Coordinates of C-alpha atoms in Angstrom, one line a residue:
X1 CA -2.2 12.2 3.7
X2 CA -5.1 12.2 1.3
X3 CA -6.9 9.7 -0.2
X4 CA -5.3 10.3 -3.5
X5 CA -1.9 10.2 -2.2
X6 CA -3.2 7.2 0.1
X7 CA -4.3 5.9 -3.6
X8 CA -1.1 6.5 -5.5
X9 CA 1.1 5.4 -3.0
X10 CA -0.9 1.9 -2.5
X11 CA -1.3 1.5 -6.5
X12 CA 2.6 1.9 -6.6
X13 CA 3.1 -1.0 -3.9
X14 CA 0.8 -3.1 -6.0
X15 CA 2.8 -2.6 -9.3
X16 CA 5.6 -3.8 -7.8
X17 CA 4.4 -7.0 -6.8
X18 CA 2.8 -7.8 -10.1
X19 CA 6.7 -7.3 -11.2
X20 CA 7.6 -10.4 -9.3
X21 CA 8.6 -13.5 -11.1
X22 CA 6.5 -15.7 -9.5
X23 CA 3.5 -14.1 -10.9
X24 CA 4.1 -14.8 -14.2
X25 CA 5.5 -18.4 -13.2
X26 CA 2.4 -19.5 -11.3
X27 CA -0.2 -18.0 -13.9
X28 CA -2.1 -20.8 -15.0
X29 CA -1.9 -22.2 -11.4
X30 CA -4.9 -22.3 -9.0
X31 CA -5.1 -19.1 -6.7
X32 CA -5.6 -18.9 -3.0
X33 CA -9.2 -17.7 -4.0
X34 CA -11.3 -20.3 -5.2
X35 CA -12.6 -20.7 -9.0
X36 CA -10.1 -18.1 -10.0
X37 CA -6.5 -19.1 -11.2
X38 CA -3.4 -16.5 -10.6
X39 CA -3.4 -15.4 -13.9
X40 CA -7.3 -14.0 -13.3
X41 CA -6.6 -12.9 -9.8
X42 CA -3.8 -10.9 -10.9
X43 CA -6.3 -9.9 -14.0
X44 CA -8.5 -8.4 -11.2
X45 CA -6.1 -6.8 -8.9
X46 CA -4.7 -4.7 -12.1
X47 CA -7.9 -3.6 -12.9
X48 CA -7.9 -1.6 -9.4
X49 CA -5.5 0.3 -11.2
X50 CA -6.6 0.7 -14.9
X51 CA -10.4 1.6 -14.6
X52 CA -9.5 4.7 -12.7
X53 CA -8.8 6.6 -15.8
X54 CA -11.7 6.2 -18.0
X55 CA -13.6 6.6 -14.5
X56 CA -12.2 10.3 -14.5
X57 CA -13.2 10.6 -18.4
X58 CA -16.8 9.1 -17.9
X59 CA -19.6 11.9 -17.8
X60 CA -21.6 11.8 -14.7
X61 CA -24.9 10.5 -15.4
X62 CA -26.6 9.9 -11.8
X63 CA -27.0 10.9 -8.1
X64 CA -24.5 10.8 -6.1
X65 CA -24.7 8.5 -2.8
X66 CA -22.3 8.6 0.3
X67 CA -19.9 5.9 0.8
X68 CA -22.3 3.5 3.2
X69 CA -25.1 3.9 0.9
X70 CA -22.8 2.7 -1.9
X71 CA -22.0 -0.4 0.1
X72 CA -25.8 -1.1 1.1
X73 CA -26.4 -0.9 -3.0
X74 CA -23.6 -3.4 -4.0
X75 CA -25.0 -7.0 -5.1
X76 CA -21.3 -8.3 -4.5
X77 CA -21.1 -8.0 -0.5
X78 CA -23.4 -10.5 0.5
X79 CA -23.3 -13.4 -3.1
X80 CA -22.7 -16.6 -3.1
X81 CA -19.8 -17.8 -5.1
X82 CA -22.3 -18.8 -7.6
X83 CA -24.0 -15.8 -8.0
X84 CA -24.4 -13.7 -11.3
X85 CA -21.7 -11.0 -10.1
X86 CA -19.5 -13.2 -9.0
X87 CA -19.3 -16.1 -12.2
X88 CA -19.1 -12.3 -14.0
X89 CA -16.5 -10.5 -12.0
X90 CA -14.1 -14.4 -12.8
X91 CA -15.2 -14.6 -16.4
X92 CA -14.0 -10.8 -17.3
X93 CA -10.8 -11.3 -14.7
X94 CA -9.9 -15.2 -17.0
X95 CA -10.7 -13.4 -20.5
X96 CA -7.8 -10.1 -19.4
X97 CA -5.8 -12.5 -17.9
X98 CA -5.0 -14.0 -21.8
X99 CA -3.1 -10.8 -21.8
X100 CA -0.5 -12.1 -19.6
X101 CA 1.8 -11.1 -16.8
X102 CA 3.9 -8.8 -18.8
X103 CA 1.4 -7.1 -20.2
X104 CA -0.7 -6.6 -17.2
X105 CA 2.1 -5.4 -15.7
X106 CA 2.8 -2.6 -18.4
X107 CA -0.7 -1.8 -18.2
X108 CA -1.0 -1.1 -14.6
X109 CA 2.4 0.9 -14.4
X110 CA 1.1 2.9 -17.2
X111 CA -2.3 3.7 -15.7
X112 CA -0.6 4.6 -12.5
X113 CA 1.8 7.1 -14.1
X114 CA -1.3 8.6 -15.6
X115 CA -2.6 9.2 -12.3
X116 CA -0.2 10.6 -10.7
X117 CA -0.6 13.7 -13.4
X118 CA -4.0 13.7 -13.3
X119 CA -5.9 13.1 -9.2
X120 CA -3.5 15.9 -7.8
X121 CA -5.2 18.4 -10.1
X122 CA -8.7 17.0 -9.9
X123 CA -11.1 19.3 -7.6
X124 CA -11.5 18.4 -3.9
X125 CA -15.3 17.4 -4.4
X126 CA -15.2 15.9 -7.7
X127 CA -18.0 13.4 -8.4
X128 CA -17.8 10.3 -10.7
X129 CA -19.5 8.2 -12.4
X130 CA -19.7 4.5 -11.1
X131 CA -18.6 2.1 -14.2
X132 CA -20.9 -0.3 -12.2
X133 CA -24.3 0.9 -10.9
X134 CA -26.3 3.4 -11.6
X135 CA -25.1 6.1 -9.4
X136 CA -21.7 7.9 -8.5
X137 CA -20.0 8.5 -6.4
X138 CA -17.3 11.5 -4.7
X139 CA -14.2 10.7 -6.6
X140 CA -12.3 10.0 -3.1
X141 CA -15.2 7.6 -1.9
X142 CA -14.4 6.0 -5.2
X143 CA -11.0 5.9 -4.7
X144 CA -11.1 4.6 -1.1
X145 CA -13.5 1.6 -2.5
X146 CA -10.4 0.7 -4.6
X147 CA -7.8 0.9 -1.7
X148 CA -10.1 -2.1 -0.1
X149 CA -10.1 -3.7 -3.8
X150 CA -6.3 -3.0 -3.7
X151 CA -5.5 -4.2 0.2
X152 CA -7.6 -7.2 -0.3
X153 CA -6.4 -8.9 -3.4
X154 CA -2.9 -8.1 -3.2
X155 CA -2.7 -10.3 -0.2
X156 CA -4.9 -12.9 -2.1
X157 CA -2.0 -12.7 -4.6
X158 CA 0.7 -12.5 -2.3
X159 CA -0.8 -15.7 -0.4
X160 CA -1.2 -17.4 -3.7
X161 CA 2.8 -16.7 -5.0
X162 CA 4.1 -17.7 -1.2
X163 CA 5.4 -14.6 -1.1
X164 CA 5.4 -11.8 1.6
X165 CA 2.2 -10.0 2.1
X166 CA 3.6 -6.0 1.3
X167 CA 3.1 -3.7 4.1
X168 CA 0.5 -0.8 2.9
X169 CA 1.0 2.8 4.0
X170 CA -0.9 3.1 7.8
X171 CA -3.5 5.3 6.6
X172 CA -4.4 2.8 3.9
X173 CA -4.3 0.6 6.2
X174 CA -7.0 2.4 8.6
X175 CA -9.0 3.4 5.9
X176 CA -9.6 -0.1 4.6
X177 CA -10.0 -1.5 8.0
X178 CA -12.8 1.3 9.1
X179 CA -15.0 0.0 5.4
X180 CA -14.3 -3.9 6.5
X181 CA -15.7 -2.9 10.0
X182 CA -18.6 -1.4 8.9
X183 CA -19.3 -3.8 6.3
X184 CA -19.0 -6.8 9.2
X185 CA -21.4 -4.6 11.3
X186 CA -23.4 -4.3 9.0
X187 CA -23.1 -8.2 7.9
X188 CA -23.0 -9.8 11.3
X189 CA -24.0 -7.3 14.0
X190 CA -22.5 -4.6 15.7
X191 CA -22.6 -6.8 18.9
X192 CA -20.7 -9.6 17.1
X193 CA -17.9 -7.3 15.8
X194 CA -17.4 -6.2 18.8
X195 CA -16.8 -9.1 20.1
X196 CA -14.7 -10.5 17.5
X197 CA -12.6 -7.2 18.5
X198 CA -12.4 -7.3 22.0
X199 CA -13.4 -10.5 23.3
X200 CA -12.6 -13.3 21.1
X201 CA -14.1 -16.0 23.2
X202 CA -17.7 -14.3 22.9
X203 CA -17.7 -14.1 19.3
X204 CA -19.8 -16.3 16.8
X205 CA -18.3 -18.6 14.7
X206 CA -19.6 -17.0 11.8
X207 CA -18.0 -13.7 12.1
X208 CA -15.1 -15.2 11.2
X209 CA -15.8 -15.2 7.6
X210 CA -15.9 -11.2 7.3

């Protein structure tokens, strides 16, 4: 499979989850992530979805950078809880969250249906623009950044519901694990993920917050 088709296929297992009940019922309650509610979790998660389209609409303004260079640029890998990207990224996610679930929901389903017209017609190397950071990105580097944004925060939603974690198409699945590893490696040591791999009782502590 693609990554588009990875993409849509992931998005469409998302969307169904923000159609459970128990996301609108637990909205204003606190979320398995801490400092951010359900309501701004959920807020977050959709956004996965809806800032794809006005990605594809966005001229391209600078360079483009491979995938791990992309990662080595991002502010948000290695912050604090406290940091500037961070009190940002749970400010934005509480003020769309006063949408509510319903309209999240709508929003995301919407989006997604948009996409599936548009990313099978888009050209194998297209190059987009990065709505954060000044450079851009191949549009399926961009769209595999969003399957870990994706993977990620639908089990911090599905943790914070009690619900069932949804199982995620296997190559999503590898493609998110192969950025995680190389963002650990590159975090903790390639040494230390290895041992966190393949010989638990070797590993640092520390590796254990990936």
């Amino acid at each position: 499979m693609s990554v588009r088709e990875v993409y849509l296929d992931s998005a469409a297992i998302v969307t169904a989850l923000l159609a459970h009940p128990a996301v609108a019922e637990c909205w204003a309650a606190p979320s398995a992530l801490p400092r951010m509610r359900v309501g701004a979790l959920t807020a977050h998660l959709v956004f996965q979805i809806t800032q794809v389209p006005p990605v594809l609409d966005a001229p391209v303004e600078n360079d483009r950078v491979a995938l791990p260079e992309h990662f080595a640029r991002s502010t948000w890998i290695d912050a604090d809880l406290d940091s500037e990207v961070h009190t940002y990224i749970r400010r934005v996610s509480e003020q769309e969250a006063t949408a509510g679930a319903p309209a999240l929901s709508e929003s995301a389903v919407i989006a997604l249906a948009e996409l599936r017209r548009r990313l099978p017609a888009e050209p194998p190397e297209r190059v987009i623009q990065l709505p954060f950071g000044p450079w851009a990105l191949t549009l399926d580097d961009y769209l595999t950044t969003r399957l870990l944004e994706l993977v990620v925060h639908t089990d911090d939603l599905a943790t914070s519901l009690g619900v069932t974690t949804p199982e995620f198409p296997p190559s999503c699945f590898d493609a998110v694990t192969a950025v995680l590893c190389h963002l650990a490696a590159r975090r903790h040591g390639r040494p230390a993920l290895l041992r966190a791999l393949s010989r638990a009782e070797r590993a640092p502590a520390t590796i254990a917050g990936l």
